[in-house]
Short mmCIF file of C-alpha atoms and ligand atoms in Angstrom, two decimals:
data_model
loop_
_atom_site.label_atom_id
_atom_site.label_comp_id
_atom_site.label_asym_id
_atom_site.label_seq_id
_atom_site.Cartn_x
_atom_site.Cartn_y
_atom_site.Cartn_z
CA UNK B 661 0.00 0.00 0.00
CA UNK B 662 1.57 3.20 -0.70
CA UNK B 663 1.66 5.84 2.13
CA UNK B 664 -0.21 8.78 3.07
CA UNK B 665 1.30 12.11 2.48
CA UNK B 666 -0.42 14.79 5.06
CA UNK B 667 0.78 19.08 4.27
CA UNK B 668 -0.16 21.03 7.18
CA UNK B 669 0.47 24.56 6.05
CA UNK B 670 -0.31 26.22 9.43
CA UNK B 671 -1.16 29.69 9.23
CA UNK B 672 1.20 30.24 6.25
CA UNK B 673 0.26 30.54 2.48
CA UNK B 674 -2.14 32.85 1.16
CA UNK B 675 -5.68 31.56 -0.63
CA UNK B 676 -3.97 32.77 -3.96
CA UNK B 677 -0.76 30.80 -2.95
CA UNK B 678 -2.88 28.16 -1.86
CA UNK B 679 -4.64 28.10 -5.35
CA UNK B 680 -1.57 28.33 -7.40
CA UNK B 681 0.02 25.64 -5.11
CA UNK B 682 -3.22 23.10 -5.64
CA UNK B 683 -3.12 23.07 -9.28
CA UNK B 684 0.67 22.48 -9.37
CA UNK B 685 -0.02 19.62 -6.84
CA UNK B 686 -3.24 18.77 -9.23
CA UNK B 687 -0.47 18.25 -12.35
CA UNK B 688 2.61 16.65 -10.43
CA UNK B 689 -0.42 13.37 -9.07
CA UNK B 690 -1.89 13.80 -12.86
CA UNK B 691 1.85 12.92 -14.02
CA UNK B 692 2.90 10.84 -11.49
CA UNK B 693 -0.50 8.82 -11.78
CA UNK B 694 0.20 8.25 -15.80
CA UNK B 695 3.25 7.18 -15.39
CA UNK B 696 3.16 4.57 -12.48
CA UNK B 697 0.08 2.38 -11.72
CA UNK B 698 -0.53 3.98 -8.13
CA UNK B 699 0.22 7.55 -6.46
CA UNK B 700 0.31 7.94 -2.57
CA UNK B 701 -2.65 9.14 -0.79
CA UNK B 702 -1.88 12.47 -0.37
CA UNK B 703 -3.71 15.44 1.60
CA UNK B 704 -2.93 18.97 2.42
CA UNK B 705 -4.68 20.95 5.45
CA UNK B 706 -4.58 24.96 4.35
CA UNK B 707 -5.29 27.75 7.12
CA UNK B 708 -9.58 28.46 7.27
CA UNK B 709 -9.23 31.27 4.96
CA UNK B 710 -7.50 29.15 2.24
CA UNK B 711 -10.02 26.48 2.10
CA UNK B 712 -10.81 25.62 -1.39
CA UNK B 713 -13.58 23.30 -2.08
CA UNK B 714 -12.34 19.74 -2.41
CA UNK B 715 -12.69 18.86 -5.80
CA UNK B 716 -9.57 17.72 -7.50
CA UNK B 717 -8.96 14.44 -8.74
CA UNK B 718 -5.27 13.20 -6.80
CA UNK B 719 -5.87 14.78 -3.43
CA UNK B 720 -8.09 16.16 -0.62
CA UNK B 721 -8.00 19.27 1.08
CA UNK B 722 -8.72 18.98 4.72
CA UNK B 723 -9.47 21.89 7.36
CA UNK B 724 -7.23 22.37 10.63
CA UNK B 725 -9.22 23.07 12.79
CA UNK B 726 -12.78 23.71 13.46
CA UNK B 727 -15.41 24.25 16.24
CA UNK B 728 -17.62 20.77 17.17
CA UNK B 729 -20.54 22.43 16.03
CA UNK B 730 -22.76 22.46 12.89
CA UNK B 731 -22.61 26.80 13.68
CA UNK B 732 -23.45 29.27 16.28
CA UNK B 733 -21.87 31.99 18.80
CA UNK B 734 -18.10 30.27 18.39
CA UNK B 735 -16.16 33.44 17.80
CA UNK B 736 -13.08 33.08 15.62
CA UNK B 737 -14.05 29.09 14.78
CA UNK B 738 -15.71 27.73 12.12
CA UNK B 739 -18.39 24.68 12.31
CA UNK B 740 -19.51 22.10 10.18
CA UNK B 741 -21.56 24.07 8.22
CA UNK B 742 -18.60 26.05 7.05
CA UNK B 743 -16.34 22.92 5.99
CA UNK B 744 -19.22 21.44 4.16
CA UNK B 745 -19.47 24.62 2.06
CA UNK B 746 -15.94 23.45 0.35
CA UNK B 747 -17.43 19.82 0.86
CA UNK B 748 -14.53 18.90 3.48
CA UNK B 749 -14.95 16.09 4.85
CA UNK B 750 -10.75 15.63 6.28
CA UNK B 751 -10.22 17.45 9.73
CA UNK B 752 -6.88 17.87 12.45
CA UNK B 753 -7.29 16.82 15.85
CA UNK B 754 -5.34 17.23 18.68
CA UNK B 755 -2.13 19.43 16.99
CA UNK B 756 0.51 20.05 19.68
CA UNK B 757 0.40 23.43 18.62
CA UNK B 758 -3.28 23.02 19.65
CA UNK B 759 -3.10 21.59 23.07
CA UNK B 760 -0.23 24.33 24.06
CA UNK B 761 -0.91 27.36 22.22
CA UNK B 762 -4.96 27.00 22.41
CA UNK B 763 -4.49 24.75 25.66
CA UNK B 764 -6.82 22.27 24.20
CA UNK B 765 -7.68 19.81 27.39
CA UNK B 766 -7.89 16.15 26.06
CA UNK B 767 -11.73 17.09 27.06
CA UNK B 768 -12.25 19.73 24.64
CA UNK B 769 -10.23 17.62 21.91
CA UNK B 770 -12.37 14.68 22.22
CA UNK B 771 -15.26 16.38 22.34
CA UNK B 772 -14.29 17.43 18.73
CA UNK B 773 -13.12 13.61 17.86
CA UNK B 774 -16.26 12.80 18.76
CA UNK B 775 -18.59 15.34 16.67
CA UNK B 776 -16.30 14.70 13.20
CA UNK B 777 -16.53 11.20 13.62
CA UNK B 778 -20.26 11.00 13.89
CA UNK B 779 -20.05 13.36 10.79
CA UNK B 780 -18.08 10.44 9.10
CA UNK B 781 -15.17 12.61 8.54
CA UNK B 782 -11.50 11.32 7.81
CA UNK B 783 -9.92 12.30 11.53
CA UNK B 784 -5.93 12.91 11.50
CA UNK B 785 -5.46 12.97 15.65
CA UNK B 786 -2.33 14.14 16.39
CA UNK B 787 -0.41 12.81 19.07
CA UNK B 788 3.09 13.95 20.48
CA UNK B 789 4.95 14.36 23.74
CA UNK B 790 7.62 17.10 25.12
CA UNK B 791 11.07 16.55 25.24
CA UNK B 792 11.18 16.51 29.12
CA UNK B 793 8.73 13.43 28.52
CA UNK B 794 10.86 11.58 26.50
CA UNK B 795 13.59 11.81 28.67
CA UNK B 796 12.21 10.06 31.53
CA UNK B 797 12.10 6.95 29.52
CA UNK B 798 9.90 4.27 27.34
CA UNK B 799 7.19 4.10 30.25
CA UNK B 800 6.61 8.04 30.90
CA UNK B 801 6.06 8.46 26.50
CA UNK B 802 3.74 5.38 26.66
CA UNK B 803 1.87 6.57 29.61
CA UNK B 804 2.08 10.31 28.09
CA UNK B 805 0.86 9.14 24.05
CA UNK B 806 -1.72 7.29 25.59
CA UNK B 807 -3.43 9.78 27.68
CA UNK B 808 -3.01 11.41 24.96
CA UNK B 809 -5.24 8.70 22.76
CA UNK B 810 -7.67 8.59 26.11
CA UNK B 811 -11.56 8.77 25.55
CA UNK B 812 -10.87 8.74 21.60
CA UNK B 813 -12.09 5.32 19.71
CA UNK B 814 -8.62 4.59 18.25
CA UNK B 815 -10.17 1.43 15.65
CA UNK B 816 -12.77 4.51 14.09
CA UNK B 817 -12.07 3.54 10.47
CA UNK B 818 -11.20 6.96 9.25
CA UNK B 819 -8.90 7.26 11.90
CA UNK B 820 -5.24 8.12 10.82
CA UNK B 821 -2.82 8.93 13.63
CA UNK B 822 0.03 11.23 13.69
CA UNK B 823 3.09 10.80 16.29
CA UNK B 824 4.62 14.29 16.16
CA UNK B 825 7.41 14.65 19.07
CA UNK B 826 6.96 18.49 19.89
CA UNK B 827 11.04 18.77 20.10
CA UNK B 828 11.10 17.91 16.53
CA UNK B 829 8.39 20.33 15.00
CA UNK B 830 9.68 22.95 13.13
CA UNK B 831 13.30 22.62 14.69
CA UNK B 832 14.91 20.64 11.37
CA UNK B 833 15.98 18.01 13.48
CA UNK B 834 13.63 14.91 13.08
CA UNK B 835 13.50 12.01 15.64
CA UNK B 836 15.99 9.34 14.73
CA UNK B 837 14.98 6.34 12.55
CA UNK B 838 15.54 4.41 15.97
CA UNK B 839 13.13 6.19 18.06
CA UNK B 840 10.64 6.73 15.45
CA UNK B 841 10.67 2.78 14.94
CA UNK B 842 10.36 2.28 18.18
CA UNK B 843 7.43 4.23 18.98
CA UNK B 844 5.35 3.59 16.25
CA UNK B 845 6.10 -0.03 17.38
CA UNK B 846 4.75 0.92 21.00
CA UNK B 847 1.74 2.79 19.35
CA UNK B 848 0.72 -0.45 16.39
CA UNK B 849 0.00 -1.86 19.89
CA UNK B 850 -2.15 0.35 21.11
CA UNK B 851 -4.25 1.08 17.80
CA UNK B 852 -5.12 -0.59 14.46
CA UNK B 853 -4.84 3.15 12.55
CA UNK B 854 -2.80 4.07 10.01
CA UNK B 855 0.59 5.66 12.13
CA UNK B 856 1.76 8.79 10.45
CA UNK B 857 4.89 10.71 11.50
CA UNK B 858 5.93 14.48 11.40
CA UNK B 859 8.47 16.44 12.87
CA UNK B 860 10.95 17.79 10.30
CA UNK B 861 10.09 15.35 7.70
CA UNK B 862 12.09 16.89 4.46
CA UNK B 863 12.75 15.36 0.95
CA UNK B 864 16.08 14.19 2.47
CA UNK B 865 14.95 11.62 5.41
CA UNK B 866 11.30 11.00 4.11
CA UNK B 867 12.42 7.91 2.05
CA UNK B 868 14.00 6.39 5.09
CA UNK B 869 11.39 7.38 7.71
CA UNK B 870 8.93 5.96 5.14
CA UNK B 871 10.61 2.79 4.92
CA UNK B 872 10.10 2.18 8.49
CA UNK B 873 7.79 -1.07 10.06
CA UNK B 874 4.60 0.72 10.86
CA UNK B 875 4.65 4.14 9.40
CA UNK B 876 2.55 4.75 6.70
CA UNK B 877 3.14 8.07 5.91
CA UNK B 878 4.32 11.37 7.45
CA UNK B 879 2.77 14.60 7.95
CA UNK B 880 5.11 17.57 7.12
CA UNK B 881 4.95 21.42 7.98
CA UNK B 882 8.33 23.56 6.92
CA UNK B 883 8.86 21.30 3.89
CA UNK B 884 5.10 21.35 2.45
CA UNK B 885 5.44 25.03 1.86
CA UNK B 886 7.09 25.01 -1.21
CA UNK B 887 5.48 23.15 -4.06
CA UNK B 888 9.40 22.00 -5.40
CA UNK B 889 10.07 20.89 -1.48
CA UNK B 890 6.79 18.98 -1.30
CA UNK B 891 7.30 17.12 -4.45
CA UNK B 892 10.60 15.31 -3.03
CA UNK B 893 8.54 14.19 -0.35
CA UNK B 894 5.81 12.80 -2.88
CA UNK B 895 9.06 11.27 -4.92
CA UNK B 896 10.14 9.45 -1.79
CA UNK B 897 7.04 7.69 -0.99
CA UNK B 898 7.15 6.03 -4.74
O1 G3P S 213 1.72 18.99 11.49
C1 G3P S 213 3.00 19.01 10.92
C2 G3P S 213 4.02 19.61 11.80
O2 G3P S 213 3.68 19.90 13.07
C3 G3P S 213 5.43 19.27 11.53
O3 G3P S 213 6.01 20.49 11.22
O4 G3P S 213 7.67 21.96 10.22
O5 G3P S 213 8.39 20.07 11.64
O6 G3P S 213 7.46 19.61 9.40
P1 G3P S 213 7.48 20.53 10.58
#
């Protein structure tokens, strides 16, 4: 099966950039798709004001972030409603950059989990611990990842998760092959989802990372920016 390929553009890009970006995106799966039997799954989460309605052929657009509600008084979210405007159906849960800058309690977050997933959407939870966790050892990141998974129904079908270590977003200095095998080994146990990983993923490592027991995919910020970056990533996973 050939992996999944998540862009979360964060609140970067522009919807013009966005639109430009999409139909290059739209032509590299066209050609890739004629000239190889398969292309990876591939998926890219713009800011709420970049949304474009999800209509190409070789990918999905998904939203990253939005209120578990179908509307109302949610100031500064958006709701169901809004998503199914652009026919989304593809939603983040659970960002790091969620639970610290937002201080999203695992409350609030499943409360979300659980709205999109009666609303049959495709749910990428994102899971991920601090470094201080990860230096107290293998039992303090299981205990922490799976608190982290608590109250959500981790064998939801559309359920793809993504182990992002918060000391290796954005810093260009991804986990190493060793503990990235490792944990996704820890977290196949705890959940029959598709295991994605992010954290400095860049055309350079994503072959190997990719190549890994139990990931099937990765899920990349910094390097998803640029269309040219992007496509390396989309080259490694063929
Ligand atoms: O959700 C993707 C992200 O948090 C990883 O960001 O910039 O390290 O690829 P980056």
């Amino acid at each position: 099966m050939l992996p999944i390929i998540a862009a979360n553009f964060k609140a970067n890009l522009t919807r013009a950039e966005v639109q430009i970006y999409a139909k290059e995106l739209e032509s590299l799966l066209t050609h890739i798709k004629s000239n190889t039997k398969a292309s990876p799954q591939v998926d890219i989460f713009p800011s709420a004001s970049a949304l474009l309605n999800d209509d190409f052929t070789h990918f999905h657009i998904g939203a990253q972030n939005a209120y578990f509600a179908l509307n109302g008084g949610f100031t500064g979210e958006i709701g169901l409603s809004q998503l199914t405007e652009f026919h989304i159906s593809r939603i983040l849960i659970g960002h790091s950059e969620r639970r610290t800058l937002f201080s999203e309690s695992q409350e609030f977050i499943n409360k979300k989990f659980q709205f999109y997933k009666a609303a049959g959407f495709c749910i990428y939870y994102c899971i991920g611990e601090p470094l201080e966790v990860r230096q107290r050892g293998e039992n303090a990141l299981k205990d922490f990842l799976s608190a982290q998974l608590s109250g959500i129904d981790v064998s939801y079908p559309q359920l793809i998760i993504a182990y992002e270590p918060i000391w290796a977003i954005g810093t260009g200095v991804s986990a190493t092959m060793e503990q990235i095998q490792a944990t996704h080994n820890m977290l196949s146990t705890l959940t029959p989802a598709p295991l994605l990983y992010g954290g400095s993923v860049n055309g350079t490592n994503a072959g190997e990372i990719l190549a890994l027991q139990n990931v099937s995919g990765v899920l990349v910020g910094s390097a998803s920016l640029k269309i040219e970056s992007f496509r390396e990533i989309i080259h490694a996973a063929l």
